[in-house]
Amino acid sequence: MGVVPEEAINQFEALMKEVEEPLKGTFKNIHQGYPREPLIRFLKAREGNVTKAHKMLVDCLNWRVQNDIDDILAKPIVPTDFYRAIRDSQLIGLSGYSKEGLPVFAHGIGLNTFDKASVHYYVQSHIQINEYRDRVILPAATKKYGKHISKCIKILDMTGLKLSSLSQIKLLTIISSIDDLNYPEKTVTYYIVNAPYIFSACWKIMDYSSLPHFCRKRSSGSSEHSDSYLVNCYSLDHPFHQQLYNYIKQQSLIRETVKPRKQGSVHVTLPEDAVEGVEIAKTLESELENFKNLDACCDSVKDLRIDNGKS
């Protein structure tokens, strides 16, 4: 929806004043000093319905408390080589900022493999990037650009996308559900590449240097862009991931207790609303059955099945 009515925001605000600890504490980590901003986002996610938006936000706060999300940035994935393998198989990175100061995140949708770790580690990494974006990147951008910045731009690279990618539907459904239910309305615009027509629109809103490596051309003719072309924003060697990982390790040391801390994956409870992902998997598998009857379809589709989490 577009503009949220002021009356709805005020009603929502009054309801949130009745929320008790520890929900109020975790709400501070969401709003980062701008308590009305998440109210507007959650209202938009529920078409302006105050009752539904309130339930959605309270469910989100409970999810954060139950899964210790406030401390997730103090739980590094170790050792570093293992984390590097996750970064190389879960392609996401901050490539720069738009001319308006919005962080530009790149996602290698078509080249993700998710085959180097268990689901829990990929979910943990995804949430850590979300939290680092909201609690470090966006506040820093707000300070730098002198205006409140609470959203980002995402560029989705479809290079290498194949029907076999549907085998990852379980993990993708979990990640998508977590974002939809707990981080709604955080993206201003999605750009899908590689589709040639999209480039002209994408170039106009951001500096060339902020574009992901896969959006740049070696033949740009400008020497000032030649070095930055080689920087892969997905890599652990990229400044964004170096800063993120160092931040998590520093937070871990700050909060370290006397007793040794057991290292391991963070097990995040999936909200009940996301179980419909199983139905999504069934629907996709049903649709794929149609391809088997096409003579022109390659044989690789014939044995494709969707993992619905019960196998």
Coordinates of C-alpha atoms in Angstrom, one line a residue:
M1 CA 0.0 0.0 0.0
G2 CA 1.0 3.6 -0.4
V3 CA 0.8 6.2 2.4
V4 CA -0.2 4.9 5.8
P5 CA -3.0 7.0 7.5
E6 CA -1.7 8.9 10.6
E7 CA -4.7 7.6 12.6
A8 CA -3.6 4.0 12.0
I9 CA 0.0 4.8 13.1
N10 CA -1.3 6.5 16.3
Q11 CA -3.5 3.5 17.1
F12 CA -0.6 1.2 16.6
E13 CA 1.6 3.4 18.7
A14 CA -0.8 3.2 21.6
L15 CA -1.0 -0.6 21.4
M16 CA 2.8 -0.9 21.5
K17 CA 3.0 1.2 24.7
E18 CA 1.2 -1.7 26.4
V19 CA 3.9 -4.2 25.4
E20 CA 6.0 -5.3 28.3
E21 CA 9.6 -6.4 28.7
P22 CA 11.5 -8.1 27.2
L23 CA 9.6 -7.2 24.1
K24 CA 10.2 -3.5 24.6
G25 CA 13.9 -4.2 24.7
T26 CA 14.1 -6.1 21.5
F27 CA 11.8 -3.5 19.8
K28 CA 14.6 -0.9 20.4
N29 CA 16.9 -3.0 18.3
I30 CA 14.3 -2.9 15.5
H31 CA 13.5 0.8 15.5
Q32 CA 17.1 2.1 16.2
G33 CA 15.7 5.4 17.6
Y34 CA 12.9 5.8 15.1
P35 CA 10.0 3.9 16.8
R36 CA 7.4 5.0 14.2
E37 CA 9.4 3.6 11.3
P38 CA 8.7 -0.2 12.0
L39 CA 5.1 0.6 12.7
I40 CA 4.7 2.0 9.2
R41 CA 6.5 -1.0 7.7
F42 CA 4.3 -3.5 9.5
L43 CA 1.2 -1.6 8.7
K44 CA 2.1 -1.6 5.0
A45 CA 2.8 -5.4 5.2
R46 CA -0.8 -5.9 6.5
E47 CA -2.5 -3.4 4.2
G48 CA -3.1 -0.8 6.9
N49 CA -5.0 -3.2 9.3
V50 CA -3.9 -2.1 12.8
T51 CA -5.0 -5.3 14.5
K52 CA -3.1 -7.6 12.0
A53 CA 0.0 -5.4 12.0
H54 CA 0.1 -5.4 15.8
K55 CA -0.1 -9.2 15.9
M56 CA 2.6 -9.4 13.2
L57 CA 4.9 -7.1 15.1
V58 CA 4.3 -8.8 18.5
D59 CA 4.9 -12.2 16.9
C60 CA 8.1 -10.8 15.5
L61 CA 9.2 -9.5 18.9
N62 CA 8.5 -12.9 20.5
W63 CA 10.4 -14.6 17.7
R64 CA 13.4 -12.4 18.4
V65 CA 13.3 -13.1 22.2
Q66 CA 12.8 -16.8 21.8
N67 CA 15.7 -17.1 19.3
D68 CA 18.0 -14.7 21.0
I69 CA 18.2 -12.5 17.9
D70 CA 19.5 -9.5 19.8
D71 CA 22.7 -11.3 20.5
I72 CA 23.1 -13.0 17.1
L73 CA 25.8 -10.5 16.1
A74 CA 27.9 -11.8 19.0
K75 CA 27.9 -15.4 17.7
P76 CA 30.5 -15.8 14.9
I77 CA 30.4 -18.8 12.7
V78 CA 33.8 -20.5 13.1
P79 CA 36.3 -21.4 12.0
T80 CA 36.9 -18.7 9.4
D81 CA 37.5 -21.2 6.6
F82 CA 34.1 -22.7 7.3
Y83 CA 32.5 -19.3 7.2
R84 CA 34.3 -18.6 3.9
A85 CA 32.7 -21.7 2.5
I86 CA 29.3 -20.4 3.5
R87 CA 30.0 -17.0 1.9
D88 CA 31.1 -18.8 -1.3
S89 CA 27.9 -20.8 -1.5
Q90 CA 25.4 -18.2 -0.2
L91 CA 26.1 -15.2 -2.5
I92 CA 25.1 -11.9 -1.0
G93 CA 27.1 -8.7 -0.5
L94 CA 27.0 -4.9 -0.1
S95 CA 28.3 -3.4 -3.3
G96 CA 27.8 0.3 -2.5
Y97 CA 25.2 3.0 -2.1
S98 CA 22.7 4.7 -4.4
K99 CA 22.9 8.4 -5.0
E100 CA 20.2 8.8 -2.3
G101 CA 22.3 6.9 0.2
L102 CA 20.4 3.6 0.1
P103 CA 22.6 0.5 0.6
V104 CA 22.8 -1.6 -2.5
F105 CA 22.9 -5.4 -1.8
A106 CA 23.7 -7.9 -4.5
H107 CA 22.3 -11.5 -4.5
G108 CA 23.6 -14.2 -6.7
I109 CA 20.3 -16.1 -6.9
G110 CA 21.3 -18.3 -9.9
L111 CA 24.7 -19.3 -8.6
N112 CA 23.8 -20.0 -4.9
T113 CA 24.6 -23.7 -4.0
F114 CA 23.9 -23.9 -0.3
D115 CA 25.9 -27.1 -0.2
K116 CA 28.7 -26.3 2.3
A117 CA 26.8 -26.3 5.6
S118 CA 23.5 -27.2 7.3
V119 CA 20.4 -25.2 6.9
H120 CA 20.9 -23.6 10.4
Y121 CA 24.2 -22.1 9.5
Y122 CA 22.8 -20.5 6.3
V123 CA 19.8 -19.2 8.2
Q124 CA 22.1 -17.8 10.9
S125 CA 24.3 -16.1 8.4
H126 CA 21.3 -14.6 6.6
I127 CA 19.9 -13.2 9.9
Q128 CA 23.3 -11.8 10.9
I129 CA 23.5 -9.9 7.6
N130 CA 19.9 -8.6 8.1
E131 CA 20.8 -7.4 11.7
Y132 CA 24.1 -5.9 10.7
R133 CA 22.3 -4.0 7.9
D134 CA 19.6 -2.7 10.3
R135 CA 21.8 -2.0 13.3
V136 CA 25.1 -0.9 11.7
I137 CA 24.9 -0.2 8.0
L138 CA 21.6 1.8 8.0
P139 CA 22.3 3.9 11.1
A140 CA 25.8 4.8 9.6
A141 CA 24.1 5.7 6.3
T142 CA 21.6 7.9 8.2
K143 CA 24.5 9.7 9.9
K144 CA 26.5 10.1 6.7
Y145 CA 23.7 11.4 4.4
G146 CA 22.0 13.5 7.1
K147 CA 18.6 11.9 6.7
H148 CA 16.8 8.8 8.0
I149 CA 17.7 5.8 5.9
S150 CA 15.9 2.6 6.8
K151 CA 15.7 0.6 3.5
C152 CA 17.9 -0.8 0.8
I153 CA 18.0 -1.7 -2.8
K154 CA 18.5 -5.3 -4.0
I155 CA 20.0 -6.5 -7.3
L156 CA 19.2 -10.1 -8.0
D157 CA 21.6 -11.8 -10.5
M158 CA 19.8 -14.7 -12.3
T159 CA 23.0 -15.9 -14.0
G160 CA 23.1 -19.7 -14.0
L161 CA 19.6 -20.1 -12.7
K162 CA 18.3 -23.6 -13.6
L163 CA 15.3 -25.8 -12.8
S164 CA 17.7 -27.8 -10.5
S165 CA 17.8 -24.7 -8.2
L166 CA 14.3 -25.7 -7.1
S167 CA 15.9 -28.4 -5.0
Q168 CA 16.8 -25.6 -2.6
I169 CA 13.1 -24.7 -2.1
K170 CA 13.1 -25.7 1.6
L171 CA 15.9 -23.4 2.6
L172 CA 14.7 -20.6 0.3
T173 CA 11.2 -20.8 1.8
I174 CA 12.6 -20.6 5.3
I175 CA 14.7 -17.5 4.5
S176 CA 11.9 -15.9 2.6
S177 CA 9.5 -16.5 5.4
I178 CA 11.9 -15.0 8.0
D179 CA 12.2 -11.9 5.9
D180 CA 8.5 -11.5 5.2
L181 CA 7.4 -12.0 8.8
N182 CA 10.2 -10.3 10.6
Y183 CA 11.9 -7.8 8.2
P184 CA 9.0 -6.6 6.1
E185 CA 9.2 -3.6 3.7
K186 CA 13.0 -3.2 4.1
T187 CA 13.6 -3.1 0.3
V188 CA 12.7 -0.1 -1.8
T189 CA 13.3 -1.7 -5.2
Y190 CA 14.4 -5.1 -6.6
Y191 CA 16.3 -5.2 -9.9
I192 CA 16.6 -8.4 -11.7
V193 CA 19.6 -9.0 -13.9
N194 CA 20.8 -10.4 -16.3
A195 CA 18.1 -9.0 -18.4
P196 CA 19.5 -6.3 -20.8
Y197 CA 16.6 -3.8 -20.6
I198 CA 17.0 -3.4 -16.8
F199 CA 20.5 -1.8 -17.0
S200 CA 19.4 1.6 -18.3
A201 CA 17.0 2.1 -15.4
C202 CA 19.5 0.8 -12.8
W203 CA 22.3 3.1 -13.9
K204 CA 20.3 6.3 -13.4
I205 CA 19.8 6.0 -9.6
M206 CA 23.2 5.0 -8.4
D207 CA 26.9 5.6 -9.1
Y208 CA 28.8 3.2 -11.3
S209 CA 31.0 2.3 -8.3
S210 CA 28.1 1.1 -6.3
L211 CA 27.0 -1.5 -8.8
P212 CA 27.8 -5.2 -8.1
H213 CA 30.7 -6.7 -10.1
F214 CA 28.4 -8.7 -12.3
C215 CA 26.7 -5.5 -13.5
R216 CA 29.9 -3.8 -14.8
K217 CA 31.5 -4.0 -18.1
R218 CA 35.2 -4.2 -18.6
S219 CA 34.9 -2.1 -21.8
S220 CA 33.5 0.9 -19.9
G221 CA 36.4 3.0 -21.2
S222 CA 37.0 4.7 -17.9
S223 CA 40.2 3.8 -16.1
E224 CA 38.7 5.0 -12.7
H225 CA 36.4 1.9 -12.7
S226 CA 39.0 -0.7 -13.7
D227 CA 40.2 -1.6 -10.2
S228 CA 36.7 -1.7 -8.6
Y229 CA 35.5 -4.1 -11.3
L230 CA 37.6 -6.9 -9.8
V231 CA 36.1 -6.6 -6.3
N232 CA 33.6 -9.5 -5.8
C233 CA 31.1 -8.2 -3.2
Y234 CA 30.2 -11.8 -2.3
S235 CA 33.7 -12.8 -1.2
L236 CA 34.8 -12.9 2.4
D237 CA 37.7 -10.7 1.3
H238 CA 35.3 -7.9 0.4
P239 CA 35.4 -5.0 2.9
F240 CA 31.7 -5.4 3.8
H241 CA 32.1 -9.1 4.8
Q242 CA 35.5 -8.4 6.5
Q243 CA 33.8 -5.6 8.6
L244 CA 30.7 -7.7 9.3
Y245 CA 32.8 -10.7 10.5
N246 CA 35.2 -8.6 12.5
Y247 CA 32.2 -6.9 14.1
I248 CA 30.6 -10.2 15.1
K249 CA 33.9 -11.5 16.6
Q250 CA 34.4 -8.3 18.5
Q251 CA 30.8 -8.4 19.9
S252 CA 31.5 -12.1 20.9
L253 CA 34.6 -11.1 22.9
I254 CA 32.8 -8.2 24.6
R255 CA 29.9 -10.5 25.8
E256 CA 32.1 -13.4 26.5
T257 CA 31.4 -15.0 29.9
V258 CA 33.7 -16.8 32.3
K259 CA 32.5 -20.2 31.2
P260 CA 33.6 -21.4 27.8
R261 CA 31.0 -20.7 25.1
K262 CA 29.9 -23.6 23.0
Q263 CA 30.3 -22.7 19.3
G264 CA 27.7 -24.0 16.9
S265 CA 24.9 -23.1 14.6
V266 CA 22.0 -20.9 15.8
H267 CA 18.8 -22.9 15.6
V268 CA 16.0 -20.5 14.7
T269 CA 12.4 -21.4 15.2
L270 CA 10.5 -21.0 11.9
P271 CA 7.2 -19.1 12.4
E272 CA 4.1 -21.3 11.9
D273 CA 3.0 -18.9 9.1
A274 CA 5.8 -20.4 7.0
V275 CA 4.6 -24.0 6.9
E276 CA 2.7 -23.1 3.7
G277 CA 6.1 -23.4 2.1
V278 CA 5.4 -27.1 2.0
E279 CA 2.3 -26.4 -0.1
I280 CA 4.5 -24.2 -2.4
A281 CA 6.8 -27.1 -2.9
K282 CA 4.0 -29.4 -3.7
T283 CA 2.6 -26.9 -6.2
L284 CA 6.0 -26.5 -7.9
E285 CA 6.5 -30.2 -8.2
S286 CA 3.0 -30.6 -9.7
E287 CA 3.7 -27.9 -12.2
L288 CA 7.0 -29.5 -13.2
E289 CA 5.1 -32.7 -14.1
N290 CA 3.7 -30.7 -17.0
F291 CA 7.2 -30.4 -18.5
K292 CA 7.6 -34.2 -18.7
N293 CA 5.0 -34.3 -21.5
L294 CA 6.9 -31.8 -23.6
D295 CA 9.0 -33.4 -26.3
A296 CA 11.3 -30.4 -26.4
C297 CA 12.0 -30.6 -22.7
C298 CA 15.4 -31.9 -21.6
D299 CA 15.7 -35.2 -19.8
S300 CA 17.1 -33.5 -16.7
V301 CA 13.7 -32.4 -15.7
K302 CA 12.1 -35.8 -15.6
D303 CA 13.6 -36.9 -12.2
L304 CA 13.3 -33.6 -10.5
R305 CA 11.6 -33.6 -7.1
I306 CA 11.0 -30.8 -4.6
D307 CA 12.3 -31.4 -1.0
N308 CA 9.3 -30.6 1.2
G309 CA 11.2 -31.3 4.4
K310 CA 9.7 -34.7 5.1
S311 CA 12.2 -36.8 3.2

